[in-house]
């Protein structure tokens, strides 16, 4: 990978060829520009090498690659106002690279130049956006398979979204608020839900705005994160190898780069409850088991909170919490009744995740067929009435299967009587 840099003050573009080890040769400069502010590398003429599109003055300049990293003289395509940012992508679905460029001045528009597939481009078609469009990004924001536009508008403190009609024409811009002086926008799946969100660097409010995608190309209200003094550029990539996308933010005044780590996958990963399972009647003490939550950060520690409730609603009045558990198995004696339970995992960073399920069970003791929490002669009589006279069934029914053979019969009555009256060992 080589480097191309637009040099606003010296009116040229520098090409620095890679030596193959991440070091670069002395720059070679191209162009006769007026204030080039943005450059993009793409195969613009269909010959499989990468050409240059350069935004400068009131034009987009195309510099064709000779195939060896040297370039032909520029060919300019003019727009109505000063070009600021350029992005190349297949906007009309015909497999070649078109051009989107922002222009400021009296118009504040984004311009689309469609590729003619013959090394030339059609005249620029303008679309209104916000005031002073400073940065743009092309991406499929609404999940329909074509590329839409996101434009950061510095003067109007918002981001314009222009949805593609599928043919390289665009719908009217819909604007979403960002911070003060948004100067850079990047589209990426930041929350792991497979749609593309927005990261916007705000040069005056010294923060980065994150706008989450609702899945249809509309966006939630911006959430802002501090990012140093005068952030002017933002890029998204997995910088800490935890499989989510972090932010690298370049700050103009501080002359620094800030790294903002994404906590999406740093959180405890999804996990499941194992036992006791729904409606499975068991005897006390109850042993709760759940899966270990995958921990991607070896410096982190995951703890668990076990929640027990008398109802499916876990409110403070009816919920018992066993917190700060490091193990994924926990034993507790419970009253004879129906219980609901779930588990919360949380880490030292403050991120948390609830278990995938809420499960319920009925706690009981074998032989305690009248739910008194003790086994007495009353239980023997209760069980005898059920087996011999068709009386009320044990609560729950499994509590009457004292020998654990899956049957509820006279054998259970006799064994239960021997346990209570004669003190013989409990049969199961």
GROMACS .gro file of N, CA, C and O in nm, residues 200-322:
model
  492
  200UNK      N    1  -1.881   1.078   1.394
  200UNK     CA    2  -1.860   1.213   1.342
  200UNK      C    3  -1.767   1.289   1.435
  200UNK      O    4  -1.794   1.302   1.556
  201UNK      N    5  -1.656   1.341   1.382
  201UNK     CA    6  -1.563   1.423   1.460
  201UNK      C    7  -1.608   1.568   1.453
  201UNK      O    8  -1.630   1.622   1.345
  202UNK      N    9  -1.623   1.631   1.572
  202UNK     CA   10  -1.673   1.768   1.582
  202UNK      C   11  -1.561   1.861   1.626
  202UNK      O   12  -1.515   1.856   1.740
  203UNK      N   13  -1.517   1.948   1.534
  203UNK     CA   14  -1.395   2.025   1.554
  203UNK      C   15  -1.401   2.131   1.660
  203UNK      O   16  -1.298   2.166   1.718
  204UNK      N   17  -1.519   2.187   1.689
  204UNK     CA   18  -1.528   2.294   1.788
  204UNK      C   19  -1.576   2.242   1.924
  204UNK      O   20  -1.529   2.287   2.029
  205UNK      N   21  -1.667   2.146   1.926
  205UNK     CA   22  -1.715   2.094   2.054
  205UNK      C   23  -1.623   1.988   2.112
  205UNK      O   24  -1.650   1.933   2.220
  206UNK      N   25  -1.512   1.957   2.044
  206UNK     CA   26  -1.408   1.869   2.096
  206UNK      C   27  -1.460   1.730   2.133
  206UNK      O   28  -1.422   1.673   2.236
  207UNK      N   29  -1.546   1.675   2.048
  207UNK     CA   30  -1.599   1.543   2.078
  207UNK      C   31  -1.628   1.467   1.950
  207UNK      O   32  -1.614   1.520   1.839
  208UNK      N   33  -1.665   1.341   1.967
  208UNK     CA   34  -1.708   1.257   1.855
  208UNK      C   35  -1.852   1.215   1.881
  208UNK      O   36  -1.886   1.169   1.991
  209UNK      N   37  -1.937   1.234   1.780
  209UNK     CA   38  -2.077   1.193   1.791
  209UNK      C   39  -2.095   1.054   1.731
  209UNK      O   40  -2.047   1.027   1.621
  210UNK      N   41  -2.164   0.966   1.805
  210UNK     CA   42  -2.200   0.835   1.755
  210UNK      C   43  -2.351   0.834   1.732
  210UNK      O   44  -2.428   0.859   1.825
  211UNK      N   45  -2.392   0.808   1.608
  211UNK     CA   46  -2.534   0.799   1.573
  211UNK      C   47  -2.563   0.656   1.530
  211UNK      O   48  -2.516   0.610   1.425
  212UNK      N   49  -2.638   0.584   1.612
  212UNK     CA   50  -2.667   0.444   1.583
  212UNK      C   51  -2.778   0.433   1.479
  212UNK      O   52  -2.877   0.507   1.483
  213UNK      N   53  -2.758   0.339   1.388
  213UNK     CA   54  -2.854   0.313   1.280
  213UNK      C   55  -2.970   0.230   1.334
  213UNK      O   56  -2.950   0.131   1.405
  214UNK      N   57  -3.092   0.270   1.299
  214UNK     CA   58  -3.210   0.193   1.340
  214UNK      C   59  -3.230   0.069   1.253
  214UNK      O   60  -3.324  -0.008   1.275
  215UNK      N   61  -3.144   0.051   1.154
  215UNK     CA   62  -3.152  -0.064   1.066
  215UNK      C   63  -3.213  -0.033   0.931
  215UNK      O   64  -3.210  -0.115   0.840
  216UNK      N   65  -3.268   0.089   0.917
  216UNK     CA   66  -3.335   0.127   0.792
  216UNK      C   67  -3.279   0.255   0.733
  216UNK      O   68  -3.340   0.316   0.647
  217UNK      N   69  -3.161   0.295   0.780
  217UNK     CA   70  -3.102   0.418   0.729
  217UNK      C   71  -3.150   0.543   0.799
  217UNK      O   72  -3.117   0.653   0.757
  218UNK      N   73  -3.229   0.527   0.906
  218UNK     CA   74  -3.258   0.638   0.996
  218UNK      C   75  -3.172   0.619   1.120
  218UNK      O   76  -3.128   0.508   1.150
  219UNK      N   77  -3.151   0.729   1.194
  219UNK     CA   78  -3.050   0.724   1.300
  219UNK      C   79  -3.103   0.780   1.431
  219UNK      O   80  -3.187   0.870   1.434
  220UNK      N   81  -3.050   0.724   1.539
  220UNK     CA   82  -3.086   0.769   1.672
  220UNK      C   83  -3.014   0.900   1.705
  220UNK      O   84  -2.921   0.942   1.635
  221UNK      N   85  -3.058   0.964   1.812
  221UNK     CA   86  -2.995   1.088   1.856
  221UNK      C   87  -2.848   1.064   1.889
  221UNK      O   88  -2.811   0.960   1.944
  222UNK      N   89  -2.765   1.159   1.853
  222UNK     CA   90  -2.621   1.145   1.872
  222UNK      C   91  -2.585   1.131   2.020
  222UNK      O   92  -2.643   1.197   2.106
  223UNK      N   93  -2.490   1.044   2.048
  223UNK     CA   94  -2.427   1.031   2.180
  223UNK      C   95  -2.283   1.076   2.162
  223UNK      O   96  -2.212   1.027   2.074
  224UNK      N   97  -2.239   1.170   2.246
  224UNK     CA   98  -2.109   1.234   2.227
  224UNK      C   99  -2.004   1.182   2.324
  224UNK      O  100  -2.034   1.155   2.441
  225UNK      N  101  -1.880   1.170   2.275
  225UNK     CA  102  -1.767   1.126   2.355
  225UNK      C  103  -1.653   1.226   2.336
  225UNK      O  104  -1.620   1.263   2.222
  226UNK      N  105  -1.594   1.267   2.447
  226UNK     CA  106  -1.484   1.364   2.438
  226UNK      C  107  -1.367   1.304   2.363
  226UNK      O  108  -1.333   1.187   2.380
  227UNK      N  109  -1.299   1.388   2.281
  227UNK     CA  110  -1.193   1.335   2.195
  227UNK      C  111  -1.080   1.435   2.174
  227UNK      O  112  -1.029   1.448   2.064
  228UNK      N  113  -1.039   1.507   2.276
  228UNK     CA  114  -0.926   1.597   2.260
  228UNK      C  115  -0.966   1.731   2.202
  228UNK      O  116  -1.083   1.762   2.184
  229UNK      N  117  -0.866   1.811   2.168
  229UNK     CA  118  -0.889   1.949   2.126
  229UNK      C  119  -0.894   1.959   1.974
  229UNK      O  120  -0.797   1.927   1.906
  230UNK      N  121  -1.009   1.999   1.923
  230UNK     CA  122  -1.032   2.021   1.779
  230UNK      C  123  -1.014   1.894   1.696
  230UNK      O  124  -0.928   1.887   1.608
  231UNK      N  125  -1.093   1.789   1.722
  231UNK     CA  126  -1.085   1.669   1.638
  231UNK      C  127  -1.135   1.698   1.497
  231UNK      O  128  -1.244   1.752   1.478
  232UNK      N  129  -1.055   1.664   1.398
  232UNK     CA  130  -1.089   1.696   1.259
  232UNK      C  131  -1.100   1.573   1.169
  232UNK      O  132  -1.141   1.584   1.054
  233UNK      N  133  -1.064   1.455   1.221
  233UNK     CA  134  -1.071   1.335   1.138
  233UNK      C  135  -1.097   1.216   1.227
  233UNK      O  136  -1.044   1.207   1.338
  234UNK      N  137  -1.180   1.121   1.178
  234UNK     CA  138  -1.210   1.000   1.254
  234UNK      C  139  -1.205   0.880   1.161
  234UNK      O  140  -1.244   0.888   1.044
  235UNK      N  141  -1.152   0.769   1.213
  235UNK     CA  142  -1.143   0.644   1.137
  235UNK      C  143  -1.178   0.529   1.231
  235UNK      O  144  -1.140   0.531   1.348
  236UNK      N  145  -1.249   0.430   1.179
  236UNK     CA  146  -1.295   0.316   1.259
  236UNK      C  147  -1.221   0.189   1.218
  236UNK      O  148  -1.214   0.158   1.099
  237UNK      N  149  -1.168   0.116   1.317
  237UNK     CA  150  -1.099  -0.011   1.292
  237UNK      C  151  -1.087  -0.085   1.423
  237UNK      O  152  -1.097  -0.026   1.531
  238UNK      N  153  -1.066  -0.217   1.416
  238UNK     CA  154  -1.049  -0.298   1.536
  238UNK      C  155  -0.905  -0.282   1.584
  238UNK      O  156  -0.815  -0.355   1.541
  239UNK      N  157  -0.883  -0.190   1.675
  239UNK     CA  158  -0.748  -0.156   1.718
  239UNK      C  159  -0.698  -0.241   1.834
  239UNK      O  160  -0.578  -0.249   1.857
  240UNK      N  161  -0.790  -0.302   1.910
  240UNK     CA  162  -0.749  -0.381   2.026
  240UNK      C  163  -0.778  -0.530   2.010
  240UNK      O  164  -0.774  -0.606   2.106
  241UNK      N  165  -0.811  -0.572   1.887
  241UNK     CA  166  -0.827  -0.714   1.852
  241UNK      C  167  -0.934  -0.784   1.935
  241UNK      O  168  -0.922  -0.901   1.969
  242UNK      N  169  -1.043  -0.712   1.966
  242UNK     CA  170  -1.154  -0.775   2.039
  242UNK      C  171  -1.277  -0.790   1.951
  242UNK      O  172  -1.387  -0.813   2.000
  243UNK      N  173  -1.260  -0.775   1.820
  243UNK     CA  174  -1.362  -0.803   1.719
  243UNK      C  175  -1.472  -0.699   1.711
  243UNK      O  176  -1.575  -0.722   1.648
  244UNK      N  177  -1.453  -0.581   1.772
  244UNK     CA  178  -1.542  -0.469   1.744
  244UNK      C  179  -1.458  -0.350   1.696
  244UNK      O  180  -1.335  -0.353   1.702
  245UNK      N  181  -1.526  -0.247   1.648
  245UNK     CA  182  -1.456  -0.136   1.583
  245UNK      C  183  -1.435  -0.020   1.679
  245UNK      O  184  -1.530   0.032   1.738
  246UNK      N  185  -1.310   0.021   1.694
  246UNK     CA  186  -1.272   0.132   1.779
  246UNK      C  187  -1.256   0.258   1.695
  246UNK      O  188  -1.269   0.255   1.572
  247UNK      N  189  -1.227   0.370   1.760
  247UNK     CA  190  -1.213   0.497   1.689
  247UNK      C  191  -1.071   0.550   1.704
  247UNK      O  192  -1.014   0.549   1.815
  248UNK      N  193  -1.015   0.597   1.594
  248UNK     CA  194  -0.891   0.676   1.596
  248UNK      C  195  -0.929   0.817   1.551
  248UNK      O  196  -0.988   0.835   1.444
  249UNK      N  197  -0.897   0.916   1.634
  249UNK     CA  198  -0.941   1.053   1.609
  249UNK      C  199  -0.819   1.144   1.605
  249UNK      O  200  -0.741   1.150   1.702
  250UNK      N  201  -0.802   1.215   1.494
  250UNK     CA  202  -0.693   1.311   1.481
  250UNK      C  203  -0.736   1.449   1.527
  250UNK      O  204  -0.840   1.499   1.484
  251UNK      N  205  -0.656   1.509   1.618
  251UNK     CA  206  -0.690   1.640   1.673
  251UNK      C  207  -0.596   1.748   1.620
  251UNK      O  208  -0.473   1.735   1.629
  252UNK      N  209  -0.656   1.854   1.569
  252UNK     CA  210  -0.579   1.959   1.502
  252UNK      C  211  -0.497   2.041   1.600
  252UNK      O  212  -0.378   2.064   1.578
  253UNK      N  213  -0.559   2.084   1.711
  253UNK     CA  214  -0.489   2.172   1.804
  253UNK      C  215  -0.391   2.096   1.891
  253UNK      O  216  -0.277   2.139   1.913
  254UNK      N  217  -0.431   1.981   1.943
  254UNK     CA  218  -0.344   1.901   2.029
  254UNK      C  219  -0.230   1.836   1.953
  254UNK      O  220  -0.130   1.795   2.013
  255UNK      N  221  -0.244   1.824   1.822
  255UNK     CA  222  -0.149   1.752   1.738
  255UNK      C  223  -0.131   1.610   1.792
  255UNK      O  224  -0.019   1.560   1.811
  256UNK      N  225  -0.244   1.545   1.820
  256UNK     CA  226  -0.242   1.410   1.876
  256UNK      C  227  -0.346   1.325   1.805
  256UNK      O  228  -0.430   1.375   1.730
  257UNK      N  229  -0.339   1.196   1.832
  257UNK     CA  230  -0.442   1.102   1.791
  257UNK      C  231  -0.499   1.039   1.917
  257UNK      O  232  -0.424   0.986   2.000
  258UNK      N  233  -0.630   1.045   1.933
  258UNK     CA  234  -0.697   0.981   2.047
  258UNK      C  235  -0.756   0.847   2.003
  258UNK      O  236  -0.811   0.837   1.893
  259UNK      N  237  -0.745   0.747   2.090
  259UNK     CA  238  -0.804   0.616   2.065
  259UNK      C  239  -0.921   0.598   2.161
  259UNK      O  240  -0.904   0.609   2.283
  260UNK      N  241  -1.039   0.572   2.105
  260UNK     CA  242  -1.158   0.545   2.186
  260UNK      C  243  -1.194   0.398   2.166
  260UNK      O  244  -1.233   0.356   2.056
  261UNK      N  245  -1.179   0.318   2.273
  261UNK     CA  246  -1.205   0.174   2.263
  261UNK      C  247  -1.355   0.147   2.269
  261UNK      O  248  -1.427   0.202   2.353
  262UNK      N  249  -1.399   0.064   2.179
  262UNK     CA  250  -1.540   0.021   2.173
  262UNK      C  251  -1.562  -0.089   2.276
  262UNK      O  252  -1.486  -0.185   2.283
  263UNK      N  253  -1.667  -0.075   2.357
  263UNK     CA  254  -1.695  -0.173   2.461
  263UNK      C  255  -1.796  -0.280   2.418
  263UNK      O  256  -1.835  -0.364   2.499
  264UNK      N  257  -1.840  -0.278   2.292
  264UNK     CA  258  -1.944  -0.372   2.249
  264UNK      C  259  -1.903  -0.516   2.277
  264UNK      O  260  -1.977  -0.592   2.339
  265UNK      N  261  -1.786  -0.557   2.232
  265UNK     CA  262  -1.740  -0.694   2.254
  265UNK      C  263  -1.649  -0.706   2.374
  265UNK      O  264  -1.603  -0.815   2.407
  266UNK      N  265  -1.618  -0.594   2.439
  266UNK     CA  266  -1.544  -0.600   2.564
  266UNK      C  267  -1.637  -0.643   2.677
  266UNK      O  268  -1.593  -0.685   2.783
  267UNK      N  269  -1.766  -0.630   2.654
  267UNK     CA  270  -1.862  -0.672   2.754
  267UNK      C  271  -1.864  -0.824   2.766
  267UNK      O  272  -1.823  -0.894   2.673
  268UNK      N  273  -1.913  -0.877   2.877
  268UNK     CA  274  -1.934  -1.022   2.881
  268UNK      C  275  -2.021  -1.067   2.765
  268UNK      O  276  -2.125  -1.007   2.737
  269UNK      N  277  -1.978  -1.168   2.695
  269UNK     CA  278  -2.053  -1.215   2.579
  269UNK      C  279  -2.179  -1.288   2.622
  269UNK      O  280  -2.196  -1.324   2.738
  270UNK      N  281  -2.268  -1.312   2.526
  270UNK     CA  282  -2.393  -1.382   2.556
  270UNK      C  283  -2.365  -1.519   2.615
  270UNK      O  284  -2.268  -1.586   2.578
  271UNK      N  285  -2.448  -1.562   2.708
  271UNK     CA  286  -2.433  -1.690   2.772
  271UNK      C  287  -2.571  -1.740   2.811
  271UNK      O  288  -2.670  -1.667   2.803
  272UNK      N  289  -2.579  -1.865   2.855
  272UNK     CA  290  -2.708  -1.927   2.881
  272UNK      C  291  -2.714  -1.985   3.022
  272UNK      O  292  -2.613  -2.024   3.079
  273UNK      N  293  -2.836  -1.993   3.074
  273UNK     CA  294  -2.861  -2.066   3.198
  273UNK      C  295  -2.866  -2.215   3.166
  273UNK      O  296  -2.909  -2.256   3.059
  274UNK      N  297  -2.821  -2.299   3.259
  274UNK     CA  298  -2.818  -2.443   3.238
  274UNK      C  299  -2.922  -2.517   3.321
  274UNK      O  300  -2.998  -2.599   3.270
  275UNK      N  301  -2.928  -2.490   3.451
  275UNK     CA  302  -3.024  -2.559   3.538
  275UNK      C  303  -3.040  -2.479   3.666
  275UNK      O  304  -2.948  -2.409   3.707
  276UNK      N  305  -3.157  -2.489   3.729
  276UNK     CA  306  -3.275  -2.569   3.694
  276UNK      C  307  -3.356  -2.508   3.580
  276UNK      O  308  -3.368  -2.388   3.568
  277UNK      N  309  -3.412  -2.599   3.499
  277UNK     CA  310  -3.483  -2.562   3.377
  277UNK      C  311  -3.629  -2.532   3.409
  277UNK      O  312  -3.680  -2.571   3.512
  278UNK      N  313  -3.696  -2.462   3.318
  278UNK     CA  314  -3.838  -2.429   3.334
  278UNK      C  315  -3.921  -2.550   3.378
  278UNK      O  316  -3.911  -2.658   3.318
  279UNK      N  317  -4.005  -2.528   3.481
  279UNK     CA  318  -4.105  -2.626   3.527
  279UNK      C  319  -4.045  -2.756   3.576
  279UNK      O  320  -4.116  -2.854   3.595
  280UNK      N  321  -3.913  -2.762   3.595
  280UNK     CA  322  -3.850  -2.883   3.644
  280UNK      C  323  -3.850  -2.880   3.796
  280UNK      O  324  -3.776  -2.804   3.857
  281UNK      N  325  -3.936  -2.961   3.860
  281UNK     CA  326  -3.945  -2.963   4.005
  281UNK      C  327  -3.826  -3.035   4.063
  281UNK      O  328  -3.791  -3.145   4.021
  282UNK      N  329  -3.763  -2.973   4.159
  282UNK     CA  330  -3.642  -3.029   4.216
  282UNK      C  331  -3.650  -3.020   4.368
  282UNK      O  332  -3.739  -2.957   4.424
  283UNK      N  333  -3.557  -3.084   4.437
  283UNK     CA  334  -3.557  -3.077   4.582
  283UNK      C  335  -3.448  -2.981   4.630
  283UNK      O  336  -3.349  -2.958   4.563
  284UNK      N  337  -3.470  -2.925   4.747
  284UNK     CA  338  -3.372  -2.834   4.804
  284UNK      C  339  -3.258  -2.914   4.867
  284UNK      O  340  -3.280  -3.028   4.908
  285UNK      N  341  -3.132  -2.861   4.879
  285UNK     CA  342  -3.097  -2.728   4.829
  285UNK      C  343  -3.089  -2.725   4.677
  285UNK      O  344  -3.058  -2.826   4.614
  286UNK      N  345  -3.114  -2.608   4.622
  286UNK     CA  346  -3.114  -2.591   4.476
  286UNK      C  347  -2.973  -2.553   4.431
  286UNK      O  348  -2.908  -2.468   4.492
  287UNK      N  349  -2.927  -2.617   4.325
  287UNK     CA  350  -2.797  -2.584   4.266
  287UNK      C  351  -2.822  -2.515   4.133
  287UNK      O  352  -2.881  -2.573   4.041
  288UNK      N  353  -2.777  -2.391   4.122
  288UNK     CA  354  -2.794  -2.313   4.000
  288UNK      C  355  -2.666  -2.321   3.917
  288UNK      O  356  -2.556  -2.308   3.970
  289UNK      N  357  -2.682  -2.343   3.787
  289UNK     CA  358  -2.569  -2.353   3.696
  289UNK      C  359  -2.593  -2.267   3.573
  289UNK      O  360  -2.703  -2.266   3.517
  290UNK      N  361  -2.489  -2.196   3.530
  290UNK     CA  362  -2.496  -2.118   3.406
  290UNK      C  363  -2.361  -2.124   3.336
  290UNK      O  364  -2.260  -2.160   3.396
  291UNK      N  365  -2.363  -2.091   3.207
  291UNK     CA  366  -2.240  -2.098   3.128
  291UNK      C  367  -2.146  -1.984   3.166
  291UNK      O  368  -2.189  -1.876   3.204
  292UNK      N  369  -2.017  -2.010   3.151
  292UNK     CA  370  -1.919  -1.904   3.167
  292UNK      C  371  -1.933  -1.805   3.053
  292UNK      O  372  -1.943  -1.843   2.937
  293UNK      N  373  -1.934  -1.676   3.085
  293UNK     CA  374  -1.940  -1.573   2.983
  293UNK      C  375  -1.801  -1.554   2.923
  293UNK      O  376  -1.704  -1.535   2.996
  294UNK      N  377  -1.791  -1.560   2.790
  294UNK     CA  378  -1.663  -1.547   2.723
  294UNK      C  379  -1.602  -1.410   2.752
  294UNK      O  380  -1.666  -1.308   2.737
  295UNK      N  381  -1.477  -1.410   2.794
  295UNK     CA  382  -1.408  -1.287   2.828
  295UNK      C  383  -1.295  -1.264   2.729
  295UNK      O  384  -1.202  -1.343   2.721
  296UNK      N  385  -1.305  -1.156   2.650
  296UNK     CA  386  -1.206  -1.131   2.545
  296UNK      C  387  -1.087  -1.050   2.595
  296UNK      O  388  -0.985  -1.046   2.530
  297UNK      N  389  -1.102  -0.985   2.708
  297UNK     CA  390  -0.994  -0.905   2.763
  297UNK      C  391  -0.932  -0.980   2.881
  297UNK      O  392  -0.996  -0.994   2.986
  298UNK      N  393  -0.811  -1.029   2.869
  298UNK     CA  394  -0.751  -1.109   2.977
  298UNK      C  395  -0.725  -1.029   3.104
  298UNK      O  396  -0.702  -1.087   3.210
  299UNK      N  397  -0.728  -0.897   3.096
  299UNK     CA  398  -0.707  -0.815   3.215
  299UNK      C  399  -0.837  -0.789   3.289
  299UNK      O  400  -0.837  -0.726   3.395
  300UNK      N  401  -0.948  -0.835   3.236
  300UNK     CA  402  -1.079  -0.809   3.295
  300UNK      C  403  -1.120  -0.924   3.387
  300UNK      O  404  -1.060  -1.031   3.387
  301UNK      N  405  -1.221  -0.901   3.468
  301UNK     CA  406  -1.277  -1.003   3.556
  301UNK      C  407  -1.429  -0.998   3.546
  301UNK      O  408  -1.487  -0.890   3.557
  302UNK      N  409  -1.492  -1.113   3.524
  302UNK     CA  410  -1.637  -1.118   3.517
  302UNK      C  411  -1.693  -1.174   3.648
  302UNK      O  412  -1.645  -1.274   3.699
  303UNK      N  413  -1.793  -1.106   3.702
  303UNK     CA  414  -1.867  -1.153   3.818
  303UNK      C  415  -2.013  -1.173   3.778
  303UNK      O  416  -2.057  -1.121   3.674
  304UNK      N  417  -2.086  -1.243   3.863
  304UNK     CA  418  -2.224  -1.276   3.832
  304UNK      C  419  -2.315  -1.241   3.949
  304UNK      O  420  -2.277  -1.256   4.066
  305UNK      N  421  -2.433  -1.195   3.917
  305UNK     CA  422  -2.540  -1.176   4.016
  305UNK      C  423  -2.652  -1.275   3.984
  305UNK      O  424  -2.699  -1.280   3.869
  306UNK      N  425  -2.694  -1.353   4.084
  306UNK     CA  426  -2.805  -1.446   4.070
  306UNK      C  427  -2.931  -1.379   4.127
  306UNK      O  428  -2.931  -1.336   4.241
  307UNK      N  429  -3.034  -1.372   4.045
  307UNK     CA  430  -3.161  -1.309   4.084
  307UNK      C  431  -3.269  -1.417   4.098
  307UNK      O  432  -3.291  -1.496   4.006
  308UNK      N  433  -3.337  -1.419   4.213
  308UNK     CA  434  -3.449  -1.509   4.238
  308UNK      C  435  -3.572  -1.426   4.270
  308UNK      O  436  -3.565  -1.331   4.347
  309UNK      N  437  -3.684  -1.463   4.211
  309UNK     CA  438  -3.806  -1.387   4.233
  309UNK      C  439  -3.925  -1.481   4.246
  309UNK      O  440  -3.929  -1.587   4.184
  310UNK      N  441  -4.024  -1.439   4.325
  310UNK     CA  442  -4.148  -1.516   4.338
  310UNK      C  443  -4.237  -1.500   4.215
  310UNK      O  444  -4.329  -1.577   4.193
  311UNK      N  445  -4.212  -1.397   4.134
  311UNK     CA  446  -4.293  -1.374   4.015
  311UNK      C  447  -4.202  -1.346   3.897
  311UNK      O  448  -4.081  -1.325   3.913
  312UNK      N  449  -4.259  -1.343   3.778
  312UNK     CA  450  -4.180  -1.318   3.658
  312UNK      C  451  -4.129  -1.175   3.654
  312UNK      O  452  -4.037  -1.141   3.579
  313UNK      N  453  -4.187  -1.088   3.736
  313UNK     CA  454  -4.140  -0.949   3.748
  313UNK      C  455  -4.035  -0.943   3.859
  313UNK      O  456  -4.063  -0.980   3.973
  314UNK      N  457  -3.917  -0.899   3.827
  314UNK     CA  458  -3.807  -0.893   3.923
  314UNK      C  459  -3.804  -0.753   3.984
  314UNK      O  460  -3.727  -0.666   3.943
  315UNK      N  461  -3.889  -0.730   4.084
  315UNK     CA  462  -3.889  -0.600   4.150
  315UNK      C  463  -3.823  -0.614   4.287
  315UNK      O  464  -3.811  -0.725   4.342
  316UNK      N  465  -3.777  -0.504   4.345
  316UNK     CA  466  -3.701  -0.512   4.472
  316UNK      C  467  -3.778  -0.579   4.584
  316UNK      O  468  -3.717  -0.640   4.674
  317UNK      N  469  -3.911  -0.569   4.584
  317UNK     CA  470  -3.990  -0.623   4.693
  317UNK      C  471  -3.994  -0.776   4.693
  317UNK      O  472  -4.006  -0.838   4.799
  318UNK      N  473  -3.985  -0.838   4.575
  318UNK     CA  474  -4.003  -0.983   4.568
  318UNK      C  475  -3.880  -1.055   4.515
  318UNK      O  476  -3.887  -1.173   4.480
  319UNK      N  477  -3.767  -0.987   4.507
  319UNK     CA  478  -3.647  -1.044   4.445
  319UNK      C  479  -3.535  -1.059   4.548
  319UNK      O  480  -3.510  -0.969   4.627
  320UNK      N  481  -3.469  -1.176   4.543
  320UNK     CA  482  -3.351  -1.200   4.625
  320UNK      C  483  -3.230  -1.200   4.532
  320UNK      O  484  -3.232  -1.265   4.427
  321UNK      N  485  -3.125  -1.126   4.568
  321UNK     CA  486  -3.007  -1.114   4.483
  321UNK      C  487  -2.886  -1.171   4.556
  321UNK      O  488  -2.856  -1.132   4.670
  322UNK      N  489  -2.817  -1.265   4.491
  322UNK     CA  490  -2.689  -1.315   4.539
  322UNK      C  491  -2.584  -1.257   4.445
  322UNK      O  492  -2.571  -1.296   4.330
   0.00000   0.00000   0.00000
